[in-house]
Every structure is written in C-alpha cells, then in structure tokens.
C-alpha cells in the first residue's frame, strides 16, 4: 500500500516532489549559509520551487496551449491562469533580488564583508 | 457611482509616485508637495468612502464592488470596499499625511524617498481593497519592496542590514502565503475571495488541502505581521530605519497585513472553518498568546526606546491575531479598534522618539532622564500615548483591549484573558519606566548612565549632542547648566527660522503632529459607537 503510494508519487507526481525538494533546499540554504549572496540565491531557489508548483498545477495531459480557434474546436487546453500568476511572481522575484543585491552591495561597501555573522557582530557592537 | 472611489484610491498614489522623480530633474524640492497632494487626496477620498459606506451600510448593508477593467467577477479582479476596509483606508490616509508633515524636516530628504512613500501608500491601499487572493500577494510585495527600500533610505550601513533582514523574512512570508493561495486554487479553481468562500465550503473545511492552505497563509502572515517567533526582523528594521519611516511602517505595514489576515480568515475561510477545525483555532490562539507574553517580556528587557516600541508591537499584534482565533464577534470588534488605535499610538510614539533623538540625542531610556522639563510637549505625548498603549482610559487603547478581553471571557477562553491582563501589567512596567525617567529623574542623575561620571559631566554630554543636532544648542547648554530647574524656553521648535535650514532639526510642525495624534488617541475613546455602526454590516456577514 505504502509502496504503491510512493511509486505513484515518484512516477506520476514527481513534479510535486521536486517542488518540495527545491523549496526546502532553497530555504535551508538561506538559513544555513552565512554568505549574503548565497542567501539571496537560496531565496531565489525557494521562490523557483513555488513557481514550479504553480506551473505543475496548470499541466493537463495532452493539453495544448490555450489559444482557441474561432470555431471553438480543439482541446484539452492547459490552464492559462497559473502561468499568468507565475509570470507576475517572477517579476516580483526579480525586483526582490535586485533590491536584495543593492542592499548587499551597500553593506559590503560599508563593512567590507558579506558574512552575516560578522555583520551581526559589527552592528551589535556599535 | 461611488465604486469609482476604490480604483482612484489605489491608482492615484501609485501614478503620482512617478512625479517626484520626474519633477526632481528640474526642481530639487518638488517631492514633498507632490507627496502631500497625493496623501491629502487619498485622505479626502477615504473620508468620502467612509462616509458613503457609513450611510449605505445603515440602509442596505451591501459592499461597494468595482470590477477592474470591466471583467466580470470570478475571472476578473475586484476591488471591494466595506466598513472594515474603509476604516483601514482612512487610517492609511491620516497617518500618511501626519508622517509626511513630520518627514519634511526630519527627512530622509530626496525625491526618491517621496516616490517610495507614495508607492507605499498606494500598495497599502491596494491591500486594503483587493478582492482577489493573488492580487493581494502582488500588493503585499509592492508594500514589502518599498518598505525595504525606505528602511534603507538614509543610506547607513545599519539600516541596510535591517532592511536586508526584513527582505529575507518578508519574502519568505509572502512566498508561503503564495503557496497557501496555490493550494486553495488547486482545491477550488478560483482566486476571487467571495467566490472562494462558497467554493471552499463545497470542497469541505476538513479537506487536508484546505487546511494546508490556511496553514501556509497563516504562517506567511505571521511573518509579515511579526508574531513571535517570526518577529526577528522587526526590531532591527524599526530601530535602524529613519525616524519618519519607523513611524510610518510601524503604524501601517503590519497593520494592513493583520487586516488582510482578518479579511481572509472571515471572508474566505469563514467562521465555519474554525468551527470545523477547533485545533487550528486553538493553535492560532496559542501562538498569539505566546507572542503577547514574550513580546511584552522582550520589550521590558530593552533599553533602546525604539526597540521597546518595536517589541511592544509584537505583543499588541498578538492580541489582534488571538481575537481572530477565538472567533468571537466582540473580540474581533476589539481587534479592529485596536488595529486602528495601535496604528495611531505607534505613529505618535515613534515620531516623539524621533524628536527626542534629533533634539537631544536621546535614544535610550537612561538618556531620557529629566527631559520632560526641556521638552514638555514631546514628553507629555509619550506619556499619554504610552498610557494609552497600556490601556488606561480614556483612550482608544483601552477600548480595543477591553473588547478583546471581553470577547475572550464571553467565549470562555480564560487563558487568553489572563494573558492579556499579564501583558497589560508588563506594558505598564516599560511605559512607567520611560515616564519615570522623563519626569522624576533629574538630568545627570547617577542612574542616567551615559553622562554620569562627574559634576560637569552632563555639560560635555550636551556639547556632544550639539554636534549631533546642530540647531539651537547654545541655549540648550545654558539651560542645562541651570540644572533645568527654571521654566525652560528651549523646546523643540522654539526657533524654527534658526533650525529650519538644518536637516535633523525639530520644527514646530513635527511637534504639532505628535500632539494632534496624541489627542486623537484620547478623543477616539468615545468612538466605539461609530466603529460599531461602521462594522456592523461587515460583522453581520462574518458571523451570520
């Protein structure tokens, strides 16, 4: 019973497994590494996992892109809504990365380090 | 006809946000007037909306709905206005005008700041009005992005550190919320809040997918609202941000996040969801209670004024979220009042703390010794709003806490009632400490660590501040040698023409704003009936 469940999960729903893996690795990376740039990479990975989840939910077996011809034939179509959501979320993610990197550059110019633990020490002492 | 107010409220500040930068190419000081026009328009429109909702709510109880771009509801995005969102919009308008008046002198200067300011106002209003879960995510991220930028607006390294920390945690919070929205979408196939309400009921509230959706949304918002143990970004962000920005974000950013959580909990998941999942409801109350107690304890342990207020926010928002968990109409009514009241009180407190810091260089409790004689208005404002925060009548702080506690007792959650009582005592402890320092501690008192070493120790300390605030220190030094015993003419704002040129000086307007906000927190004590009239149709829908 459990075996078949795991097999099913790995063969048919591996995209969801990948979503969980990618997100967890990303968030772990963000927490564990002291390097600010790597933290930002981890954050991006976490977000990418979430995007993957949305793209997966839109998938329809044998579905084509949802451009419906004038006579209304065709189908099945993939759901377009999650794709729109992901596009928007990617834009948001890019802006966040930009702001994060800008702040990191300023911290580096000010304190000469990219290590979060060192920064904490310096700022705590002031 | 009145539904056109909703898109106007959201788009006007966002469109105006481009102009400070554009006009800044030609006129160096164009930013402030443009931001002021934007904030005043927003306040006016919000007042109009509140008035219409107030009138209409009496007669029909309907919401004001605007379909963006004319696309019909389940597929298009709606903006929804009702008593609750109108109140929040009004709060946003009032606070943005107040902080803007304050920021004119205190900075941060530069047109980019005012662009960000307008963008933040628009984003907050978007959170208040949107009727679509994914649209809410977008507005939350607009708010988040601008907040990170504004916290770092004074270009100091510390502020950048606080902002980056907030960026990491805030983004994770928003992404967790997005996962929750994704689960709800998978379960129902819709993102519209009103539509989801029926769709979720059809799927069933005990469906694991629905439960997981709420779990992710809750944790995401806990990060945004800054509840213990997910609050760690907040003290750094509030402490290291420029004073005007601290006041603005402490009053509004977490507030709108808490508002959004209330909206999603009761408009999307509804009371039946909590009734069907008592474990989730109890979990919310438990987490919030821990946040109340630990936040208060941490606040008591701090010495830096802005940090005290930051940790106090952790506790106050704990109360608001607890009111969601016990799903009592009375408690939720208190939570909404507390949301508004806390916004006003924290704005006043952070601005007052900013005045103390710019005029006297006082940023810790020990440096506050005897400042009441030199800054009577600011000290009075801190004392009164501080006591309002404790919940001493007559003040809006009392009304909010009273109804939350009353709701807790009505629902029989005595634990929560005790927690609120304990936290009130702890709040009194740290507020009393500040008041005691301000009024009953002579300057240069041995307890006043920092400038205590010997007889003329505080003279040199004042000279040190003179460099920092650069405005009216010759008089200040004279006053100080008098021992501060005479009626002191040196108040912040006494010599505006002398100080106006110096950024970091205290102007008359800054003082006036703090005093007016303080009086507002007291005056709103009598407002419970108006709040009830505004919220009755909304709560009628929540608790039908």
XYZ file of C-alpha atoms in Angstrom:
670
model
C 0.000 0.000 0.000
C 2.639 2.479 1.091
C 4.930 1.152 -1.601
C 2.437 1.773 -4.353
C 1.763 5.255 -2.956
C 5.440 6.133 -3.093
C 5.790 4.659 -6.562
C 2.845 6.658 -7.752
C 4.251 9.793 -6.189
C 7.626 9.311 -7.841
C 6.409 8.267 -11.263
C 3.344 10.375 -11.821
C 3.696 13.275 -9.455
C 7.425 13.784 -9.381
C 6.959 17.488 -10.141
C 5.379 17.958 -6.710
C 8.242 16.084 -5.069
C 10.614 18.373 -6.935
C 8.673 21.423 -5.697
C 9.057 20.335 -2.090
C 12.723 19.454 -2.562
C 13.599 22.676 -4.345
C 11.795 24.857 -1.830
C 13.288 23.066 1.162
C 16.806 23.189 -0.233
C 16.354 26.866 -1.021
C 15.080 27.799 2.410
C 17.729 25.670 4.123
C 20.407 27.378 2.053
C 19.028 30.771 3.022
C 19.148 29.896 6.702
C 22.386 27.921 6.836
C 24.876 29.865 4.766
C 26.438 32.953 6.295
C 27.180 34.458 2.887
C 24.640 37.114 1.929
C 24.849 36.487 -1.817
C 24.311 32.772 -1.296
C 21.374 33.613 0.955
C 19.833 35.535 -1.925
C 20.454 32.575 -4.245
C 18.741 30.339 -1.710
C 15.790 32.706 -1.563
C 15.531 32.607 -5.347
C 15.602 28.840 -5.309
C 12.804 28.773 -2.757
C 10.706 31.033 -4.937
C 11.500 28.981 -8.028
C 10.147 25.944 -6.210
C 6.885 27.789 -5.639
C 6.744 28.759 -9.324
C 7.268 25.119 -10.275
C 4.292 24.196 -8.128
C 2.047 26.642 -9.966
C 3.250 25.550 -13.401
C 2.647 21.922 -12.443
C -0.930 22.597 -11.403
C -1.631 24.019 -14.859
C -0.466 20.874 -16.637
C -3.108 18.836 -18.441
C -2.164 15.502 -20.024
C -2.073 16.059 -23.780
C -3.133 19.660 -23.308
C -2.128 22.298 -25.815
C -1.566 25.994 -25.317
C -4.907 27.694 -24.696
C -5.254 29.526 -27.995
C -8.795 28.693 -29.013
C -9.511 28.832 -32.762
C -12.558 30.853 -33.925
C -14.689 27.751 -34.310
C -14.089 26.839 -30.690
C -12.654 23.397 -31.521
C -9.548 21.817 -30.054
C -8.632 20.974 -26.521
C -7.905 19.863 -23.995
C -6.046 23.047 -23.086
C -3.556 23.727 -20.349
C -4.878 26.165 -17.739
C -3.532 29.632 -18.536
C -4.199 31.240 -15.150
C -1.286 29.700 -13.181
C 1.075 30.736 -15.969
C -0.048 34.334 -15.653
C 0.411 34.107 -11.903
C 3.896 32.698 -12.271
C 4.881 35.395 -14.766
C 3.813 38.063 -12.292
C 5.519 36.293 -9.424
C 8.748 36.012 -11.433
C 8.712 39.777 -11.994
C 8.213 40.309 -8.275
C 11.050 37.873 -7.566
C 13.407 39.689 -9.918
C 12.706 43.036 -8.253
C 13.292 41.477 -4.848
C 16.611 40.059 -5.991
C 17.610 43.465 -7.312
C 16.777 45.220 -4.040
C 18.492 42.476 -2.058
C 21.665 42.697 -4.113
C 21.663 46.509 -3.885
C 21.450 46.310 -0.099
C 24.194 43.671 -0.067
C 26.463 45.941 -2.100
C 25.865 48.788 0.318
C 26.637 46.542 3.286
C 29.823 45.383 1.578
C 30.932 48.955 0.891
C 30.216 49.942 4.471
C 31.650 46.982 6.375
C 33.801 45.145 3.841
C 32.250 41.760 4.457
C 29.492 39.587 3.058
C 29.229 37.306 6.074
C 26.005 37.674 8.036
C 27.594 36.591 11.328
C 30.397 39.135 11.010
C 27.902 41.870 10.182
C 25.812 40.980 13.199
C 28.874 41.285 15.411
C 29.951 44.631 13.968
C 26.493 46.161 14.091
C 25.777 44.781 17.541
C 28.930 46.446 18.857
C 28.128 49.908 17.571
C -21.269 55.557 -8.902
C -19.320 55.559 -5.681
C -17.440 52.418 -6.688
C -15.106 54.574 -8.785
C -13.571 55.735 -5.481
C -11.889 52.371 -4.987
C -9.677 52.290 -8.118
C -8.960 56.005 -7.682
C -7.715 55.438 -4.146
C -5.291 52.757 -5.295
C -4.104 54.272 -8.562
C -3.719 57.943 -7.664
C -0.830 57.458 -5.230
C 0.838 54.881 -7.475
C 0.626 57.147 -10.546
C 1.766 60.161 -8.573
C 4.763 58.155 -7.378
C 6.462 58.746 -10.724
C 6.283 62.525 -10.422
C 8.649 63.329 -7.559
C 11.446 61.687 -9.557
C 10.393 63.301 -12.848
C 9.895 66.764 -11.388
C 13.060 66.262 -9.395
C 15.028 66.555 -12.620
C 14.079 70.233 -12.756
C 13.054 71.242 -9.224
C 15.073 69.928 -6.362
C 12.393 70.169 -3.691
C 9.410 69.043 -5.752
C 8.969 65.757 -3.909
C 7.323 66.928 -0.728
C 4.471 68.982 -2.268
C 3.613 66.176 -4.687
C 3.583 63.572 -1.926
C 1.478 65.911 0.195
C -1.059 66.395 -2.590
C -1.223 62.616 -3.029
C -1.699 61.956 0.679
C -4.331 64.668 1.068
C -6.267 63.366 -1.939
C -6.114 59.857 -0.512
C -7.331 61.051 2.867
C -10.162 63.005 1.268
C -11.277 60.095 -0.897
C -11.004 57.684 2.027
C -13.133 60.005 4.153
C -15.687 60.207 1.342
C -15.698 56.420 1.035
C -16.073 56.007 4.787
C -18.994 58.400 4.752
C -20.710 56.575 1.880
C -20.158 53.187 3.456
C -21.459 54.567 6.728
C -24.645 55.795 5.065
C -25.136 52.820 2.779
C -24.217 50.308 5.438
C -27.098 51.646 7.515
C -29.639 51.115 4.768
C -28.606 48.093 2.702
C -25.506 46.564 4.234
C -24.022 45.989 0.809
C -20.396 46.134 -0.157
C -19.144 48.556 -2.766
C -17.656 46.483 -5.565
C -15.652 47.648 -8.554
C -14.716 45.251 -11.348
C -11.337 46.257 -12.707
C -11.353 46.729 -16.474
C -14.978 45.636 -16.616
C -14.127 41.933 -16.443
C -16.848 40.085 -14.522
C -16.198 38.701 -11.076
C -14.782 35.176 -10.887
C -12.247 35.761 -13.666
C -11.665 39.497 -13.358
C -10.166 41.186 -10.318
C -12.469 43.049 -7.991
C -11.860 45.872 -5.606
C -14.164 45.618 -2.620
C -14.973 48.364 -0.161
C -16.880 47.863 3.067
C -16.839 49.307 6.561
C -13.665 47.475 7.536
C -11.561 48.380 4.500
C -12.849 51.965 4.558
C -11.651 52.316 8.147
C -8.222 50.967 7.255
C -8.059 53.280 4.215
C -8.897 56.252 6.402
C -6.173 55.241 8.852
C -3.692 54.961 5.973
C -4.658 58.417 4.710
C -4.444 60.137 8.080
C -1.165 58.534 9.077
C 0.433 59.225 5.697
C -0.433 62.930 5.948
C 0.819 63.084 9.541
C 4.103 61.331 8.846
C 4.647 63.422 5.732
C 4.361 66.654 7.724
C 6.864 65.195 10.139
C 9.203 63.974 7.406
C 9.527 67.407 5.815
C 12.078 68.428 8.404
C 13.295 65.138 9.738
C 13.994 63.578 6.361
C 15.098 61.375 4.749
C 15.488 64.047 2.079
C 15.433 63.442 -1.628
C 12.786 62.906 -4.258
C 13.319 59.152 -4.375
C 12.052 58.959 -0.806
C 8.808 60.702 -1.702
C 8.304 58.444 -4.723
C 8.696 55.434 -2.479
C 6.381 56.998 0.064
C 3.558 57.394 -2.460
C 4.147 53.915 -3.832
C 3.900 52.502 -0.313
C 0.650 54.385 0.312
C -0.807 53.011 -2.919
C 0.345 49.482 -2.107
C -1.206 49.614 1.360
C -4.499 50.842 -0.063
C -4.343 48.026 -2.600
C -4.023 45.509 0.224
C -6.995 47.149 1.901
C -9.311 46.958 -1.107
C -8.395 43.979 -3.243
C -10.892 41.163 -3.504
C -8.541 38.676 -5.140
C -6.056 36.450 -3.347
C -3.290 36.662 -5.928
C -3.751 40.394 -6.367
C -3.301 40.626 -2.609
C 0.062 38.880 -2.982
C 1.140 41.431 -5.574
C 0.146 44.349 -3.356
C 1.817 42.731 -0.341
C 5.013 42.513 -2.350
C 4.713 46.116 -3.553
C 4.398 47.124 0.092
C 7.288 44.860 1.047
C 9.655 46.059 -1.676
C 9.039 49.723 -0.970
C 9.360 49.159 2.760
C 12.779 47.546 2.329
C 13.887 50.491 0.222
C 12.507 53.098 2.631
C 14.096 51.483 5.688
C 17.461 51.843 3.976
C 16.612 55.356 2.772
C 19.129 57.169 4.966
C 21.957 55.174 3.370
C 23.511 53.987 6.625
C 25.000 50.514 6.884
C 22.848 49.570 9.855
C 19.650 50.485 8.063
C 20.736 48.385 5.084
C 21.297 45.469 7.469
C 17.825 45.855 8.979
C 16.282 46.163 5.533
C 18.060 43.097 4.162
C 16.991 41.007 7.142
C 13.421 42.143 6.604
C 13.753 41.371 2.897
C 14.730 37.754 3.531
C 11.980 37.085 6.054
C 9.347 39.198 4.334
C 9.904 37.421 1.029
C 9.687 34.000 2.639
C 6.464 35.127 4.300
C 4.982 36.301 1.027
C 6.072 33.098 -0.740
C 4.497 30.940 1.965
C 1.328 32.934 1.516
C 1.585 32.268 -2.224
C 1.877 28.515 -1.594
C -1.266 28.733 0.538
C -3.048 30.571 -2.246
C -1.849 27.903 -4.672
C -3.349 25.150 -2.510
C -6.641 26.993 -2.263
C -6.568 27.481 -6.032
C -5.906 23.798 -6.641
C -8.763 22.885 -4.320
C -11.302 25.252 -5.838
C -10.083 26.673 -9.153
C -10.807 30.270 -8.245
C -8.914 33.167 -6.675
C -11.756 35.587 -6.060
C -12.406 35.968 -2.333
C -16.198 35.989 -2.475
C -16.176 33.105 -4.923
C -13.725 31.134 -2.782
C -15.992 31.434 0.222
C -18.650 29.234 -1.400
C -16.153 27.080 -3.293
C -14.209 26.204 -0.126
C -17.428 25.283 1.650
C -18.243 22.908 -1.208
C -14.833 21.249 -1.010
C -15.265 20.857 2.734
C -13.449 22.610 5.541
C -11.793 19.466 6.839
C -10.187 18.688 3.495
C -6.411 18.449 4.065
C -5.766 20.712 1.085
C -7.945 23.462 2.550
C -6.377 23.045 5.981
C -2.893 23.208 4.485
C -3.866 26.290 2.510
C -4.915 28.072 5.678
C -1.774 26.889 7.484
C 0.539 28.332 4.848
C -1.406 31.579 4.648
C -1.348 31.899 8.434
C 2.401 31.335 8.731
C 3.051 33.705 5.837
C 1.090 36.445 7.548
C 2.668 35.715 10.907
C 5.980 36.573 9.292
C 4.568 39.768 7.790
C 2.774 40.778 10.985
C 5.851 39.835 13.058
C 4.473 37.471 15.670
C 6.866 35.616 17.962
C 8.932 33.586 16.998
C 8.855 35.041 13.475
C 9.314 38.636 14.630
C 13.104 38.789 14.456
C 13.221 41.179 11.515
C 11.047 43.756 13.187
C 13.149 45.270 15.998
C 16.144 45.780 13.709
C 14.028 47.234 10.934
C 12.184 49.661 13.220
C 15.278 50.662 15.167
C 17.657 51.289 12.292
C 15.145 52.910 9.924
C 14.939 56.717 9.765
C 12.502 58.020 12.392
C 9.775 59.053 9.976
C 9.952 55.683 8.211
C 9.761 53.818 11.539
C 6.635 55.757 12.389
C 5.043 55.046 9.031
C 5.780 51.340 8.777
C 5.086 50.579 12.432
C 1.703 52.261 12.085
C 0.648 50.764 8.777
C 2.630 47.871 7.288
C 1.973 45.202 9.906
C -1.483 46.699 10.398
C -2.558 46.083 6.817
C -1.081 42.578 6.955
C -3.172 41.880 10.054
C -6.179 43.378 8.303
C -5.583 41.057 5.344
C -5.409 38.077 7.704
C -8.738 39.107 9.259
C -10.226 39.507 5.797
C -9.017 36.081 4.627
C -9.927 34.323 7.861
C -13.509 35.554 7.925
C -14.376 36.394 4.331
C -12.654 33.457 2.628
C -12.359 30.691 5.206
C -15.252 31.930 7.389
C -16.221 31.109 10.946
C -17.364 27.622 9.973
C -13.813 26.746 9.006
C -12.656 27.486 12.544
C -15.649 25.647 13.950
C -14.798 22.602 11.827
C -11.120 22.743 12.812
C -11.014 23.572 16.532
C -7.370 22.502 16.607
C -6.413 25.223 14.134
C -8.414 27.849 16.028
C -6.775 26.824 19.319
C -3.378 26.820 17.647
C -3.875 30.392 16.461
C -4.856 31.498 19.964
C -1.907 29.650 21.499
C 0.656 31.121 19.095
C -0.806 34.580 19.557
C -0.789 34.221 23.358
C 2.866 33.232 23.329
C 3.535 36.242 21.145
C 1.715 38.534 23.588
C 3.677 37.354 26.616
C 7.099 37.006 25.021
C 6.756 40.274 23.105
C 5.919 42.121 26.317
C 8.761 40.459 28.205
C 11.260 41.302 25.481
C 10.015 44.886 25.448
C 10.588 45.171 29.185
C 14.180 43.980 28.773
C 15.178 46.581 26.168
C 16.950 49.837 26.865
C 16.662 51.454 23.457
C 13.398 53.375 23.106
C 12.602 52.408 19.522
C 13.358 48.765 20.309
C 10.922 48.841 23.238
C 8.181 50.104 20.973
C 9.076 47.526 18.318
C 8.774 44.596 20.737
C 5.597 46.112 22.107
C 4.155 45.826 18.585
C 4.852 42.078 18.687
C 2.668 41.853 21.780
C -0.103 44.122 20.514
C -0.432 42.234 17.235
C -0.536 39.028 19.253
C -3.768 40.308 20.773
C -5.242 41.092 17.388
C -4.419 37.645 15.992
C -5.709 35.996 19.177
C -9.023 37.719 18.567
C -9.139 36.029 15.156
C -8.510 32.644 16.762
C -11.314 32.804 19.311
C -13.769 33.830 16.533
C -15.884 35.968 18.793
C -17.664 38.973 17.341
C -16.883 41.092 20.380
C -13.209 40.210 20.306
C -12.926 40.866 16.587
C -14.592 44.236 17.075
C -11.949 44.990 19.696
C -9.233 43.759 17.344
C -10.280 46.170 14.594
C -10.397 49.088 17.035
C -7.029 48.048 18.404
C -5.670 47.840 14.865
C -6.613 51.466 14.239
C -5.659 52.589 17.730
C -2.310 50.836 17.684
C -1.521 52.461 14.348
C -2.161 55.945 15.709
C -0.381 55.303 19.010
C 2.724 53.786 17.447
C 2.926 56.580 14.863
C 2.821 59.152 17.671
C 5.296 57.250 19.848
C 7.862 56.703 17.098
C 7.623 60.327 15.987
C 8.007 61.521 19.568
C 11.009 59.232 19.983
C 12.385 60.731 16.787
C 12.017 64.270 18.169
C 13.828 63.256 21.354
C 16.606 61.724 19.276
C 17.086 64.678 16.909
C 16.763 67.405 19.536
C 18.567 65.838 22.483
C 20.337 62.817 21.046
C 18.377 60.636 23.447
C 17.843 57.135 22.090
C 17.955 55.020 25.244
C 15.924 55.100 28.422
C 18.823 56.323 30.510
C 19.306 59.322 28.246
C 15.681 60.318 28.806
C 16.448 61.444 32.371
C 14.759 64.747 33.134
C 13.931 65.531 29.535
C 10.350 66.406 30.499
C 11.471 69.846 31.622
C 13.181 70.603 28.347
C 10.660 69.027 26.040
C 7.322 69.261 27.827
C 5.125 68.631 24.783
C 7.023 65.644 23.463
C 7.283 64.121 26.933
C 3.598 64.677 27.507
C 2.825 62.997 24.201
C 4.999 60.000 25.069
C 3.412 59.739 28.499
C -0.168 59.952 27.257
C 0.229 57.617 24.267
C 2.284 55.270 26.422
C -0.535 55.064 28.949
C -2.983 54.617 26.076
C -0.856 51.679 24.921
C -1.160 50.176 28.398
C -4.908 50.512 28.026
C -5.729 53.148 30.595
C -8.980 55.002 29.871
C -9.827 57.407 28.399
C -8.005 56.310 25.279
C -8.594 54.186 22.206
C -6.063 51.687 23.543
C -8.454 50.899 26.366
C -11.459 50.366 24.078
C -9.621 47.895 21.843
C -8.140 45.859 24.673
C -11.395 45.919 26.611
C -13.402 44.370 23.799
C -10.747 41.748 23.042
C -10.634 40.736 26.695
C -14.429 40.845 26.939
C -14.693 38.591 23.898
C -12.190 36.180 25.436
C -14.242 35.998 28.639
C -17.504 35.570 26.720
C -16.029 32.663 24.792
C -14.689 31.171 27.988
C -11.032 31.347 26.985
C -9.852 32.414 30.392
C -6.285 31.667 29.460
C -6.321 34.436 26.884
C -7.960 36.837 29.332
C -5.185 36.159 31.841
C -2.537 36.573 29.142
C -3.974 39.972 28.165
C -4.015 41.022 31.802
C -0.404 39.950 32.349
C 0.690 41.703 29.194
C -1.075 44.876 30.345
C 0.956 44.757 33.552
C 4.159 44.266 31.588
C 3.236 47.121 29.257
C 2.683 49.300 32.296
C 6.120 48.266 33.501
C 8.004 49.506 30.473
C 5.846 52.575 29.939
C 6.169 53.526 33.588
C 9.923 53.186 33.327
C 10.007 55.714 30.489
C 7.643 58.121 32.265
C 9.590 57.856 35.484
C 12.814 58.707 33.663
C 11.219 61.620 31.841
C 9.526 63.267 34.790
C 11.108 62.173 38.030
C 14.746 61.710 37.163
C 16.930 64.809 37.270
C 19.272 65.111 34.303
C 22.732 63.904 35.208
C 21.274 61.579 37.808
C 23.647 58.741 38.720
C 21.141 56.301 37.191
C 21.413 58.196 33.968
C 24.195 56.120 32.533
C 25.918 57.794 29.634
C 26.608 61.178 31.163
C 27.107 60.497 34.799
C 30.794 60.462 35.630
C 31.267 63.763 37.452
C 29.917 67.222 38.189
C 30.127 68.838 34.794
C 29.788 65.522 33.035
C 26.488 66.374 31.504
C 27.768 69.666 30.212
C 30.159 67.889 27.935
C 27.459 65.424 27.030
C 25.285 68.286 25.859
C 28.146 69.652 23.819
C 28.348 66.262 22.247
C 24.687 66.444 21.281
C 25.251 69.938 19.968
C 27.261 68.464 17.145
C 24.528 65.951 16.502
C 21.558 68.263 16.204
C 23.337 71.379 15.069
C 20.399 73.688 15.727
C 19.785 75.520 18.966
C 22.414 74.190 21.293
C 23.953 77.368 22.696
C 20.705 77.964 24.553
C 20.493 74.308 25.391
C 23.840 74.403 27.114
C 22.798 77.431 29.136
C 19.606 75.721 30.139
C 21.465 72.622 31.077
C 23.840 74.462 33.419
C 20.809 75.968 35.082
C 20.087 72.474 36.148
C 16.876 72.548 34.163
C 15.070 73.851 37.215
C 13.700 77.003 35.647
C 10.833 77.289 33.240
C 12.686 76.322 30.168
C 12.264 78.264 26.984
C 14.121 75.712 24.924
C 11.510 73.472 23.477
C 11.874 71.694 20.210
C 10.624 74.083 17.624
C 11.262 77.244 19.574
C 13.452 78.730 16.895
C 12.230 77.389 13.607
C 13.867 80.042 11.466
C 17.152 79.131 13.033
C 16.740 75.407 12.742
C 14.808 75.073 9.536
C 17.883 75.015 7.361
C 19.454 72.141 9.226
C 18.151 68.701 8.447
C 17.835 66.824 11.688
C 16.385 69.819 13.492
C 12.986 69.791 15.117
C 10.317 72.026 13.675
C 7.057 73.307 15.084
C 5.076 71.142 12.657
C 6.728 67.946 13.876
C 5.705 68.771 17.397
C 2.193 69.711 16.328
C 1.724 66.394 14.506
C 2.735 64.398 17.562
C 0.441 66.408 19.819
C -2.510 66.111 17.441
C -2.063 62.329 17.119
C -1.837 62.050 20.890
C -5.047 63.992 21.343
C -6.661 61.805 18.681
C -5.872 58.630 20.619
C -7.583 60.154 23.631
C -10.523 61.612 21.716
C -11.249 58.318 19.956
C -12.149 56.855 23.340
C -15.730 57.873 22.680
C -15.755 56.429 19.159
C -16.858 52.864 19.927
C -20.406 53.527 18.720
C -19.207 54.891 15.399
C -16.916 51.903 14.953
C -19.813 49.611 15.752
C -22.027 51.305 13.180
C -19.311 51.046 10.536
C -18.511 47.426 11.238
C -21.954 46.048 11.914
C -22.781 45.082 8.288
C -19.313 43.554 7.859
C -19.562 41.525 11.040
C -23.093 40.581 10.150
C -21.597 38.910 7.086
C -18.675 37.361 9.003
C -20.815 35.894 11.786
C -24.075 35.107 10.014
